[in-house]
Amino acid sequence: MTESDDGPLNFRSESASLLPGGSGVTLVEESSFCLSDAFGDMDPSRPAGLFVGDLRILSRWRLALNGSSPEFLGSGEVDPFAAVFVQRHRFGPGGESQLLIVRTRELLHGAMRETITLRNIGALQFDGSLSFDVGADFADLFAVKEGRARADAGVPRDSADDRSWRYRHDGGSGRGTELWFSEPVTDLAGAAAFSVRLAPGDEWDVTVDVAAILGGQRVEPTHPCGGLWRGLSPGQRLRRWRSEAPVVDSDSVALVEAVRRSIDDLGALRIFDPEDPERVVIAAGAPWFMTLFGRDSLLTSWMTLIVDPELAVAVLRTLARLQGDKVDPVTEEQPGRILHEVRFGDAVSLALGGGSIYYGSIDATPLFVMLLGELRRWGLVEDEVAAL
């Protein structure tokens, strides 16, 4: 910082202590996940965006006030599927901050909801605009992960009105993205913009739902905006999982914390098949492998038998349902073979088995037999073991 003619206290740049580090925020909920920077923004040139069914349905998501990015104050994950981002408007009267911005984000099944709350903490009325630079490129998950997705590959908006925008992927796949706004929205040079007028001490908020379109049909979130939950919410499921998990008491704080974190991580990796919501399986890892893998799911459920043996039963039942029954050189399917992974791709459903299945694994089939034998050795769920 250098002194100006007005003195050192008139420094106009961001506070160095408030700048975020290089880490971003990762949210996961079943087979959907969202990667953003610490501000909450998503840049298509980076491995970021909202992914549903192995597809990036939102590649650009950047908030601005009066055309400029707010200043970072802090951010953090509230749950594996929810986060809060706190910012402030940098350019108020006399150089003072006037607006506090709180962005609350949560993932729902096949969708993302973000609520932006503006609070006038200044002494003067605020008149301005809040805008989102929006883009959808429908890049494949692995193209994004490996840096092969083009940053300028966003598709033109397909339709719009004052409450919703829609983007459609070319090629007749029926894939797309739909945004729904709780307040009337206008197009400001391609950005979704809202006019805001706030007296001192007043608040204003807007909610944006971003949902995937698969097979030409909008994937309805389990909690539609303004509606009621259909079934258990992600928070309710996670609380139930925590309440039913074993409790470890030890003089070692590190051990207790490791067990607690492991249980939370396992809870976040669980996948609920829409075709059979009571059957819960475990994904291979967040964020890039939020799907069923034969080897990873079998080994993880084996190692967590002491926590929840039902997880192993559900993994075995699901893998048995998807077991190979024919010879296919392309997918390496063979009769009796256990799958390597499920990938959704152009699938019109987020149900397990609704996508493409690859069977090229040397270890998943023997691991299936070994886990089944372990369940029998433990004397657990004998009827299920006998059926399998």
mmCIF file of C-alpha atoms in Angstrom:
data_model
loop_
_atom_site.group_PDB
_atom_site.id
_atom_site.type_symbol
_atom_site.label_atom_id
_atom_site.label_comp_id
_atom_site.label_asym_id
_atom_site.label_seq_id
_atom_site.Cartn_x
_atom_site.Cartn_y
_atom_site.Cartn_z
ATOM 1 C CA MET A 1 0.000 0.000 0.000
ATOM 2 C CA THR A 2 1.260 3.444 -0.863
ATOM 3 C CA GLU A 3 0.154 6.757 0.509
ATOM 4 C CA SER A 4 -1.845 9.069 -1.741
ATOM 5 C CA ASP A 5 -2.161 12.815 -1.589
ATOM 6 C CA ASP A 6 -5.136 12.290 0.707
ATOM 7 C CA GLY A 7 -3.153 10.263 3.218
ATOM 8 C CA PRO A 8 -2.662 6.550 3.937
ATOM 9 C CA LEU A 9 -6.170 5.994 5.378
ATOM 10 C CA ASN A 10 -7.819 6.579 2.005
ATOM 11 C CA PHE A 11 -6.572 3.254 0.600
ATOM 12 C CA ARG A 12 -9.227 2.030 -1.852
ATOM 13 C CA SER A 13 -8.131 -1.579 -2.546
ATOM 14 C CA GLU A 14 -9.464 -4.744 -0.925
ATOM 15 C CA SER A 15 -8.288 -5.544 2.590
ATOM 16 C CA ALA A 16 -5.462 -8.046 2.240
ATOM 17 C CA SER A 17 -6.625 -9.961 5.329
ATOM 18 C CA LEU A 18 -10.029 -10.523 3.720
ATOM 19 C CA LEU A 19 -8.821 -12.000 0.459
ATOM 20 C CA PRO A 20 -9.691 -15.714 0.082
ATOM 21 C CA GLY A 21 -7.028 -18.332 -0.304
ATOM 22 C CA GLY A 22 -6.743 -20.685 -3.236
ATOM 23 C CA SER A 23 -9.251 -23.169 -1.836
ATOM 24 C CA GLY A 24 -12.798 -23.355 -3.133
ATOM 25 C CA VAL A 25 -16.066 -24.773 -1.852
ATOM 26 C CA THR A 26 -17.303 -28.245 -2.817
ATOM 27 C CA LEU A 27 -20.884 -29.364 -2.215
ATOM 28 C CA VAL A 28 -22.224 -32.878 -2.867
ATOM 29 C CA GLU A 29 -25.712 -34.343 -2.683
ATOM 30 C CA GLU A 30 -26.150 -37.832 -4.081
ATOM 31 C CA SER A 31 -24.900 -37.836 -7.699
ATOM 32 C CA SER A 32 -24.950 -34.011 -7.989
ATOM 33 C CA PHE A 33 -22.107 -31.739 -6.962
ATOM 34 C CA CYS A 34 -21.100 -28.099 -7.179
ATOM 35 C CA LEU A 35 -17.599 -26.597 -7.300
ATOM 36 C CA SER A 36 -17.047 -22.869 -6.833
ATOM 37 C CA ASP A 37 -14.383 -20.479 -5.622
ATOM 38 C CA ALA A 38 -14.460 -19.079 -2.090
ATOM 39 C CA PHE A 39 -16.631 -16.175 -3.314
ATOM 40 C CA GLY A 40 -19.290 -18.636 -4.496
ATOM 41 C CA ASP A 41 -18.650 -17.874 -8.182
ATOM 42 C CA MET A 42 -18.045 -20.397 -10.970
ATOM 43 C CA ASP A 43 -15.660 -19.824 -13.884
ATOM 44 C CA PRO A 44 -15.890 -22.107 -16.966
ATOM 45 C CA SER A 45 -12.120 -21.914 -17.483
ATOM 46 C CA ARG A 46 -11.584 -23.727 -14.180
ATOM 47 C CA PRO A 47 -12.765 -27.101 -12.837
ATOM 48 C CA ALA A 48 -15.938 -25.546 -11.466
ATOM 49 C CA GLY A 49 -19.688 -25.573 -12.015
ATOM 50 C CA LEU A 50 -22.875 -27.411 -11.131
ATOM 51 C CA PHE A 51 -22.834 -31.059 -12.241
ATOM 52 C CA VAL A 52 -25.867 -33.325 -12.517
ATOM 53 C CA GLY A 53 -25.618 -36.793 -14.007
ATOM 54 C CA ASP A 54 -21.968 -36.322 -15.027
ATOM 55 C CA LEU A 55 -22.868 -33.163 -16.969
ATOM 56 C CA ARG A 56 -21.959 -29.531 -16.204
ATOM 57 C CA ILE A 57 -25.375 -27.866 -16.386
ATOM 58 C CA LEU A 58 -24.108 -24.535 -15.014
ATOM 59 C CA SER A 59 -20.628 -23.420 -16.077
ATOM 60 C CA ARG A 60 -20.704 -19.677 -15.346
ATOM 61 C CA TRP A 61 -22.188 -18.145 -12.200
ATOM 62 C CA ARG A 62 -20.763 -14.792 -11.171
ATOM 63 C CA LEU A 63 -22.438 -12.237 -8.926
ATOM 64 C CA ALA A 64 -21.980 -8.485 -9.369
ATOM 65 C CA LEU A 65 -23.380 -5.332 -7.781
ATOM 66 C CA ASN A 66 -23.600 -2.369 -10.124
ATOM 67 C CA GLY A 67 -21.313 -4.306 -12.459
ATOM 68 C CA SER A 68 -18.480 -4.949 -9.973
ATOM 69 C CA SER A 69 -17.596 -8.003 -7.904
ATOM 70 C CA PRO A 70 -18.230 -7.693 -4.155
ATOM 71 C CA GLU A 71 -15.455 -7.991 -1.595
ATOM 72 C CA PHE A 72 -14.893 -11.337 0.085
ATOM 73 C CA LEU A 73 -15.558 -11.605 3.836
ATOM 74 C CA GLY A 74 -15.877 -15.325 4.422
ATOM 75 C CA SER A 75 -17.426 -18.606 3.310
ATOM 76 C CA GLY A 76 -17.853 -22.122 4.543
ATOM 77 C CA GLU A 77 -19.743 -25.380 4.206
ATOM 78 C CA VAL A 78 -22.674 -25.734 6.589
ATOM 79 C CA ASP A 79 -23.303 -29.339 5.541
ATOM 80 C CA PRO A 80 -21.907 -31.463 2.698
ATOM 81 C CA PHE A 81 -24.750 -30.115 0.525
ATOM 82 C CA ALA A 82 -25.001 -26.511 1.798
ATOM 83 C CA ALA A 83 -22.729 -23.460 2.136
ATOM 84 C CA VAL A 84 -22.847 -19.769 3.015
ATOM 85 C CA PHE A 85 -20.843 -16.997 1.312
ATOM 86 C CA VAL A 86 -20.578 -13.551 2.942
ATOM 87 C CA GLN A 87 -19.475 -10.461 1.006
ATOM 88 C CA ARG A 88 -19.854 -6.698 1.003
ATOM 89 C CA HIS A 89 -20.271 -4.052 -1.652
ATOM 90 C CA ARG A 90 -16.952 -2.221 -2.048
ATOM 91 C CA PHE A 91 -18.116 1.075 -3.475
ATOM 92 C CA GLY A 92 -20.419 2.994 -1.152
ATOM 93 C CA PRO A 93 -20.628 6.775 -0.590
ATOM 94 C CA GLY A 94 -17.274 8.138 0.478
ATOM 95 C CA GLY A 95 -15.639 4.778 -0.184
ATOM 96 C CA GLU A 96 -17.443 3.114 2.735
ATOM 97 C CA SER A 97 -19.084 -0.279 2.431
ATOM 98 C CA GLN A 98 -22.871 0.064 2.254
ATOM 99 C CA LEU A 99 -24.252 -3.411 1.549
ATOM 100 C CA LEU A 100 -23.752 -6.780 3.222
ATOM 101 C CA ILE A 101 -24.356 -9.736 0.883
ATOM 102 C CA VAL A 102 -25.174 -13.216 2.192
ATOM 103 C CA ARG A 103 -25.421 -16.037 -0.342
ATOM 104 C CA THR A 104 -26.952 -19.295 0.940
ATOM 105 C CA ARG A 105 -26.571 -22.274 -1.409
ATOM 106 C CA GLU A 106 -27.919 -25.811 -1.156
ATOM 107 C CA LEU A 107 -28.028 -28.784 -3.486
ATOM 108 C CA LEU A 108 -31.259 -30.661 -4.013
ATOM 109 C CA HIS A 109 -31.818 -33.768 -6.093
ATOM 110 C CA GLY A 110 -30.761 -32.699 -9.570
ATOM 111 C CA ALA A 111 -30.897 -28.994 -8.728
ATOM 112 C CA MET A 112 -29.264 -26.106 -6.880
ATOM 113 C CA ARG A 113 -30.959 -23.345 -4.910
ATOM 114 C CA GLU A 114 -29.262 -20.077 -4.031
ATOM 115 C CA THR A 115 -30.792 -17.278 -1.975
ATOM 116 C CA ILE A 116 -29.055 -13.891 -2.047
ATOM 117 C CA THR A 117 -29.860 -11.483 0.777
ATOM 118 C CA LEU A 118 -28.798 -7.833 0.594
ATOM 119 C CA ARG A 119 -28.759 -5.765 3.786
ATOM 120 C CA ASN A 120 -28.214 -2.009 3.736
ATOM 121 C CA ILE A 121 -25.802 -1.361 6.596
ATOM 122 C CA GLY A 122 -25.104 2.217 5.498
ATOM 123 C CA ALA A 123 -26.739 5.517 6.365
ATOM 124 C CA LEU A 124 -28.001 6.305 2.845
ATOM 125 C CA GLN A 125 -30.493 4.724 0.470
ATOM 126 C CA PHE A 126 -29.018 2.248 -2.009
ATOM 127 C CA ASP A 127 -30.190 2.283 -5.623
ATOM 128 C CA GLY A 128 -28.538 -0.181 -7.955
ATOM 129 C CA SER A 129 -28.608 -3.577 -9.581
ATOM 130 C CA LEU A 130 -27.702 -7.126 -8.628
ATOM 131 C CA SER A 131 -26.742 -9.328 -11.562
ATOM 132 C CA PHE A 132 -25.599 -12.860 -12.322
ATOM 133 C CA ASP A 133 -23.406 -13.668 -15.295
ATOM 134 C CA VAL A 134 -24.913 -17.026 -16.295
ATOM 135 C CA GLY A 135 -23.675 -19.717 -18.659
ATOM 136 C CA ALA A 136 -24.207 -23.393 -19.468
ATOM 137 C CA ASP A 137 -21.810 -25.402 -21.637
ATOM 138 C CA PHE A 138 -22.965 -28.992 -20.924
ATOM 139 C CA ALA A 139 -19.387 -30.181 -20.765
ATOM 140 C CA ASP A 140 -18.689 -33.769 -19.804
ATOM 141 C CA LEU A 141 -17.431 -34.256 -16.264
ATOM 142 C CA PHE A 142 -14.096 -35.705 -17.369
ATOM 143 C CA ALA A 143 -13.492 -32.944 -19.911
ATOM 144 C CA VAL A 144 -13.846 -30.412 -17.079
ATOM 145 C CA LYS A 145 -11.747 -32.427 -14.640
ATOM 146 C CA GLU A 146 -8.924 -32.838 -17.166
ATOM 147 C CA GLY A 147 -9.016 -29.219 -18.388
ATOM 148 C CA ARG A 148 -10.309 -30.092 -21.875
ATOM 149 C CA ALA A 149 -13.552 -28.078 -21.675
ATOM 150 C CA ARG A 150 -13.516 -24.845 -23.697
ATOM 151 C CA ALA A 151 -14.149 -21.754 -21.584
ATOM 152 C CA ASP A 152 -16.063 -20.095 -24.443
ATOM 153 C CA ALA A 153 -18.305 -23.070 -25.224
ATOM 154 C CA GLY A 154 -21.456 -21.774 -23.508
ATOM 155 C CA VAL A 155 -24.686 -22.294 -25.461
ATOM 156 C CA PRO A 156 -27.099 -19.446 -26.290
ATOM 157 C CA ARG A 157 -30.154 -19.065 -24.096
ATOM 158 C CA ASP A 158 -33.038 -21.036 -25.610
ATOM 159 C CA SER A 159 -35.993 -19.242 -23.990
ATOM 160 C CA ALA A 160 -36.678 -16.641 -21.333
ATOM 161 C CA ASP A 161 -39.401 -14.735 -19.535
ATOM 162 C CA ASP A 162 -39.386 -12.528 -16.436
ATOM 163 C CA ARG A 163 -39.314 -15.560 -14.111
ATOM 164 C CA SER A 164 -37.333 -18.288 -15.881
ATOM 165 C CA TRP A 165 -34.478 -18.837 -18.338
ATOM 166 C CA ARG A 166 -33.731 -22.046 -20.210
ATOM 167 C CA TYR A 167 -30.633 -23.338 -22.022
ATOM 168 C CA ARG A 168 -30.755 -26.333 -24.355
ATOM 169 C CA HIS A 169 -27.861 -28.516 -25.442
ATOM 170 C CA ASP A 170 -27.624 -29.118 -29.186
ATOM 171 C CA GLY A 171 -27.680 -32.574 -30.686
ATOM 172 C CA GLY A 172 -31.200 -33.702 -29.821
ATOM 173 C CA SER A 173 -30.152 -35.197 -26.487
ATOM 174 C CA GLY A 174 -32.965 -33.506 -24.611
ATOM 175 C CA ARG A 175 -30.490 -32.108 -22.086
ATOM 176 C CA GLY A 176 -30.714 -28.602 -20.753
ATOM 177 C CA THR A 177 -30.734 -26.203 -17.819
ATOM 178 C CA GLU A 178 -33.616 -24.186 -16.420
ATOM 179 C CA LEU A 179 -33.304 -21.251 -14.018
ATOM 180 C CA TRP A 180 -36.292 -20.018 -12.027
ATOM 181 C CA PHE A 181 -36.223 -16.628 -10.255
ATOM 182 C CA SER A 182 -38.384 -15.614 -7.298
ATOM 183 C CA GLU A 183 -38.287 -11.970 -8.484
ATOM 184 C CA PRO A 184 -38.831 -10.533 -11.985
ATOM 185 C CA VAL A 185 -35.547 -10.611 -13.890
ATOM 186 C CA THR A 186 -34.269 -8.580 -16.827
ATOM 187 C CA ASP A 187 -31.536 -9.319 -19.352
ATOM 188 C CA LEU A 188 -28.563 -7.008 -18.824
ATOM 189 C CA ALA A 189 -26.147 -7.763 -21.674
ATOM 190 C CA GLY A 190 -26.682 -11.493 -21.163
ATOM 191 C CA ALA A 191 -26.686 -11.370 -17.358
ATOM 192 C CA ALA A 192 -29.738 -11.929 -15.145
ATOM 193 C CA ALA A 193 -30.301 -8.569 -13.437
ATOM 194 C CA PHE A 194 -32.551 -7.263 -10.661
ATOM 195 C CA SER A 195 -33.200 -3.648 -9.692
ATOM 196 C CA VAL A 196 -32.701 -3.029 -5.969
ATOM 197 C CA ARG A 197 -33.718 -0.060 -3.823
ATOM 198 C CA LEU A 198 -32.946 -0.296 -0.095
ATOM 199 C CA ALA A 199 -33.433 2.242 2.649
ATOM 200 C CA PRO A 200 -30.935 2.177 5.538
ATOM 201 C CA GLY A 201 -31.439 -0.974 7.619
ATOM 202 C CA ASP A 202 -33.681 -2.685 5.025
ATOM 203 C CA GLU A 203 -33.192 -6.124 3.482
ATOM 204 C CA TRP A 204 -34.018 -7.597 0.071
ATOM 205 C CA ASP A 205 -33.602 -11.150 -1.172
ATOM 206 C CA VAL A 206 -34.026 -13.241 -4.287
ATOM 207 C CA THR A 207 -33.985 -17.019 -4.722
ATOM 208 C CA VAL A 208 -32.722 -18.757 -7.856
ATOM 209 C CA ASP A 209 -33.397 -22.421 -8.626
ATOM 210 C CA VAL A 210 -31.125 -24.119 -11.190
ATOM 211 C CA ALA A 211 -32.472 -27.478 -12.388
ATOM 212 C CA ALA A 212 -31.275 -30.046 -14.913
ATOM 213 C CA ILE A 213 -33.315 -31.082 -17.937
ATOM 214 C CA LEU A 214 -32.768 -34.703 -18.946
ATOM 215 C CA GLY A 215 -34.595 -36.361 -21.807
ATOM 216 C CA GLY A 216 -36.520 -33.138 -22.372
ATOM 217 C CA GLN A 217 -37.956 -33.234 -18.856
ATOM 218 C CA ARG A 218 -37.012 -30.953 -15.982
ATOM 219 C CA VAL A 219 -35.560 -32.931 -13.073
ATOM 220 C CA GLU A 220 -37.851 -31.874 -10.255
ATOM 221 C CA PRO A 221 -35.963 -31.184 -7.020
ATOM 222 C CA THR A 222 -37.135 -32.961 -3.895
ATOM 223 C CA HIS A 223 -37.888 -29.490 -2.506
ATOM 224 C CA PRO A 224 -39.498 -27.368 -5.251
ATOM 225 C CA CYS A 225 -39.273 -23.650 -4.594
ATOM 226 C CA GLY A 226 -42.279 -22.649 -2.528
ATOM 227 C CA GLY A 227 -43.355 -26.293 -2.163
ATOM 228 C CA LEU A 228 -43.028 -29.066 0.387
ATOM 229 C CA TRP A 229 -40.321 -31.676 0.709
ATOM 230 C CA ARG A 230 -41.084 -34.978 -0.995
ATOM 231 C CA GLY A 231 -39.584 -37.503 1.398
ATOM 232 C CA LEU A 232 -36.661 -36.769 3.687
ATOM 233 C CA SER A 233 -34.538 -33.691 3.061
ATOM 234 C CA PRO A 234 -30.740 -34.068 2.796
ATOM 235 C CA GLY A 235 -30.430 -32.506 6.261
ATOM 236 C CA GLN A 236 -32.922 -34.929 7.796
ATOM 237 C CA ARG A 237 -31.168 -37.895 6.207
ATOM 238 C CA LEU A 238 -27.775 -36.734 7.470
ATOM 239 C CA ARG A 239 -29.092 -36.150 11.011
ATOM 240 C CA ARG A 240 -30.669 -39.608 11.061
ATOM 241 C CA TRP A 241 -27.387 -41.143 9.854
ATOM 242 C CA ARG A 242 -25.444 -39.341 12.586
ATOM 243 C CA SER A 243 -27.923 -40.348 15.285
ATOM 244 C CA GLU A 244 -27.742 -44.032 14.330
ATOM 245 C CA ALA A 245 -23.943 -44.189 14.002
ATOM 246 C CA PRO A 246 -21.806 -45.648 16.815
ATOM 247 C CA VAL A 247 -20.522 -43.177 19.398
ATOM 248 C CA VAL A 248 -16.808 -43.316 20.248
ATOM 249 C CA ASP A 249 -15.604 -42.035 23.622
ATOM 250 C CA SER A 250 -11.871 -41.640 24.091
ATOM 251 C CA ASP A 251 -9.268 -39.511 25.827
ATOM 252 C CA SER A 252 -7.795 -38.970 22.374
ATOM 253 C CA VAL A 253 -9.440 -35.924 20.872
ATOM 254 C CA ALA A 254 -7.843 -36.733 17.522
ATOM 255 C CA LEU A 255 -9.435 -40.203 17.468
ATOM 256 C CA VAL A 256 -12.899 -38.881 18.337
ATOM 257 C CA GLU A 257 -12.615 -36.188 15.661
ATOM 258 C CA ALA A 258 -11.386 -38.693 13.050
ATOM 259 C CA VAL A 259 -14.340 -40.987 13.715
ATOM 260 C CA ARG A 260 -16.812 -38.080 13.630
ATOM 261 C CA ARG A 261 -15.400 -36.774 10.352
ATOM 262 C CA SER A 262 -15.366 -40.256 8.830
ATOM 263 C CA ILE A 263 -19.030 -40.798 9.705
ATOM 264 C CA ASP A 264 -19.961 -37.417 8.220
ATOM 265 C CA ASP A 265 -17.985 -38.167 5.041
ATOM 266 C CA LEU A 266 -19.652 -41.561 4.676
ATOM 267 C CA GLY A 267 -23.032 -39.913 5.142
ATOM 268 C CA ALA A 268 -22.252 -37.456 2.342
ATOM 269 C CA LEU A 269 -21.159 -40.262 -0.011
ATOM 270 C CA ARG A 270 -24.430 -42.177 0.227
ATOM 271 C CA ILE A 271 -26.565 -42.401 -2.930
ATOM 272 C CA PHE A 272 -30.330 -42.938 -2.810
ATOM 273 C CA ASP A 273 -31.661 -44.671 -5.917
ATOM 274 C CA PRO A 274 -34.899 -42.931 -7.049
ATOM 275 C CA GLU A 275 -36.185 -46.320 -8.225
ATOM 276 C CA ASP A 276 -35.678 -47.767 -4.738
ATOM 277 C CA PRO A 277 -35.241 -44.933 -2.178
ATOM 278 C CA GLU A 278 -34.862 -47.345 0.742
ATOM 279 C CA ARG A 279 -31.798 -48.912 -0.871
ATOM 280 C CA VAL A 280 -28.749 -46.804 -0.030
ATOM 281 C CA VAL A 281 -25.388 -47.393 -1.689
ATOM 282 C CA ILE A 282 -22.032 -45.670 -1.339
ATOM 283 C CA ALA A 283 -20.277 -43.597 -4.000
ATOM 284 C CA ALA A 284 -16.574 -43.909 -4.767
ATOM 285 C CA GLY A 285 -15.556 -40.358 -3.802
ATOM 286 C CA ALA A 286 -16.345 -36.654 -3.934
ATOM 287 C CA PRO A 287 -16.606 -34.735 -6.072
ATOM 288 C CA TRP A 288 -15.633 -36.433 -9.341
ATOM 289 C CA PHE A 289 -16.788 -39.967 -8.558
ATOM 290 C CA MET A 290 -20.242 -39.531 -7.037
ATOM 291 C CA THR A 291 -21.513 -42.739 -8.575
ATOM 292 C CA LEU A 292 -21.536 -46.465 -7.914
ATOM 293 C CA PHE A 293 -18.206 -48.233 -8.459
ATOM 294 C CA GLY A 294 -17.971 -51.981 -7.972
ATOM 295 C CA ARG A 295 -14.572 -52.157 -6.284
ATOM 296 C CA ASP A 296 -14.794 -48.929 -4.254
ATOM 297 C CA SER A 297 -18.364 -49.433 -3.067
ATOM 298 C CA LEU A 298 -17.694 -53.052 -2.075
ATOM 299 C CA LEU A 299 -14.504 -52.248 -0.149
ATOM 300 C CA THR A 300 -15.996 -49.226 1.613
ATOM 301 C CA SER A 301 -19.148 -51.040 2.694
ATOM 302 C CA TRP A 302 -16.966 -53.950 3.885
ATOM 303 C CA MET A 303 -14.840 -51.649 6.053
ATOM 304 C CA THR A 304 -17.947 -49.979 7.502
ATOM 305 C CA LEU A 305 -19.823 -53.133 8.506
ATOM 306 C CA ILE A 306 -19.427 -52.119 12.147
ATOM 307 C CA VAL A 307 -21.101 -48.772 11.394
ATOM 308 C CA ASP A 308 -23.965 -49.900 9.170
ATOM 309 C CA PRO A 309 -24.194 -53.467 7.817
ATOM 310 C CA GLU A 310 -27.287 -52.498 5.800
ATOM 311 C CA LEU A 311 -25.003 -50.470 3.546
ATOM 312 C CA ALA A 312 -23.177 -53.634 2.485
ATOM 313 C CA VAL A 313 -26.471 -55.440 1.865
ATOM 314 C CA ALA A 314 -27.760 -52.589 -0.320
ATOM 315 C CA VAL A 315 -24.513 -52.445 -2.320
ATOM 316 C CA LEU A 316 -24.636 -56.201 -2.932
ATOM 317 C CA ARG A 317 -28.318 -56.120 -3.935
ATOM 318 C CA THR A 318 -27.777 -53.222 -6.340
ATOM 319 C CA LEU A 319 -24.697 -54.773 -7.944
ATOM 320 C CA ALA A 320 -26.578 -58.086 -8.259
ATOM 321 C CA ARG A 321 -29.456 -56.289 -10.001
ATOM 322 C CA LEU A 322 -26.996 -54.815 -12.518
ATOM 323 C CA GLN A 323 -24.912 -57.978 -12.911
ATOM 324 C CA GLY A 324 -23.836 -58.842 -16.452
ATOM 325 C CA ASP A 325 -26.022 -61.295 -18.364
ATOM 326 C CA LYS A 326 -24.638 -61.155 -21.933
ATOM 327 C CA VAL A 327 -21.391 -60.737 -23.858
ATOM 328 C CA ASP A 328 -20.703 -57.171 -25.023
ATOM 329 C CA PRO A 329 -17.136 -56.315 -26.162
ATOM 330 C CA VAL A 330 -17.820 -52.556 -25.965
ATOM 331 C CA THR A 331 -18.806 -52.460 -22.274
ATOM 332 C CA GLU A 332 -16.834 -55.656 -21.456
ATOM 333 C CA GLU A 333 -20.018 -57.150 -20.031
ATOM 334 C CA GLN A 334 -19.975 -60.917 -19.474
ATOM 335 C CA PRO A 335 -22.547 -63.199 -17.834
ATOM 336 C CA GLY A 336 -22.086 -63.028 -14.063
ATOM 337 C CA ARG A 337 -19.633 -60.132 -14.130
ATOM 338 C CA ILE A 338 -19.981 -57.339 -11.543
ATOM 339 C CA LEU A 339 -19.823 -53.804 -12.898
ATOM 340 C CA HIS A 340 -16.869 -51.445 -12.618
ATOM 341 C CA GLU A 341 -18.844 -48.181 -12.710
ATOM 342 C CA VAL A 342 -22.138 -46.559 -13.594
ATOM 343 C CA ARG A 343 -22.012 -43.324 -15.596
ATOM 344 C CA PHE A 344 -25.108 -41.295 -16.449
ATOM 345 C CA GLY A 345 -24.050 -39.469 -19.643
ATOM 346 C CA ASP A 346 -27.127 -39.022 -21.872
ATOM 347 C CA ALA A 347 -29.364 -40.931 -19.457
ATOM 348 C CA VAL A 348 -32.899 -39.624 -19.062
ATOM 349 C CA SER A 349 -32.944 -40.791 -15.454
ATOM 350 C CA LEU A 350 -30.713 -40.337 -12.442
ATOM 351 C CA ALA A 351 -31.616 -43.818 -11.225
ATOM 352 C CA LEU A 352 -28.763 -46.259 -10.793
ATOM 353 C CA GLY A 353 -28.616 -48.318 -13.930
ATOM 354 C CA GLY A 354 -30.371 -45.561 -15.868
ATOM 355 C CA GLY A 355 -27.049 -44.595 -17.433
ATOM 356 C CA SER A 356 -24.240 -46.507 -19.078
ATOM 357 C CA ILE A 357 -22.578 -49.387 -17.235
ATOM 358 C CA TYR A 358 -18.974 -50.450 -17.770
ATOM 359 C CA TYR A 359 -17.917 -53.897 -16.614
ATOM 360 C CA GLY A 360 -14.163 -53.811 -17.299
ATOM 361 C CA SER A 361 -12.982 -54.701 -13.797
ATOM 362 C CA ILE A 362 -10.782 -57.579 -12.709
ATOM 363 C CA ASP A 363 -11.550 -57.313 -8.977
ATOM 364 C CA ALA A 364 -15.232 -56.330 -8.539
ATOM 365 C CA THR A 365 -16.576 -59.875 -9.133
ATOM 366 C CA PRO A 366 -14.350 -61.681 -6.576
ATOM 367 C CA LEU A 367 -14.844 -58.796 -4.108
ATOM 368 C CA PHE A 368 -18.610 -59.278 -4.428
ATOM 369 C CA VAL A 369 -18.226 -62.935 -3.413
ATOM 370 C CA MET A 370 -15.836 -62.035 -0.578
ATOM 371 C CA LEU A 371 -18.158 -59.401 0.915
ATOM 372 C CA LEU A 372 -21.075 -61.816 0.709
ATOM 373 C CA GLY A 373 -18.965 -64.374 2.548
ATOM 374 C CA GLU A 374 -18.069 -61.778 5.189
ATOM 375 C CA LEU A 375 -21.751 -61.039 5.809
ATOM 376 C CA ARG A 376 -22.362 -64.746 6.313
ATOM 377 C CA ARG A 377 -19.366 -64.961 8.696
ATOM 378 C CA TRP A 378 -20.816 -62.101 10.763
ATOM 379 C CA GLY A 379 -24.182 -63.882 10.868
ATOM 380 C CA LEU A 380 -25.957 -60.790 9.515
ATOM 381 C CA VAL A 381 -29.204 -60.652 7.506
ATOM 382 C CA GLU A 382 -29.209 -64.375 6.799
ATOM 383 C CA ASP A 383 -32.253 -64.247 4.506
ATOM 384 C CA GLU A 384 -30.600 -61.595 2.324
ATOM 385 C CA VAL A 385 -27.332 -63.527 2.186
ATOM 386 C CA ALA A 386 -29.146 -66.702 1.201
ATOM 387 C CA ALA A 387 -31.041 -64.886 -1.560
ATOM 388 C CA LEU A 388 -27.878 -63.354 -2.961
#
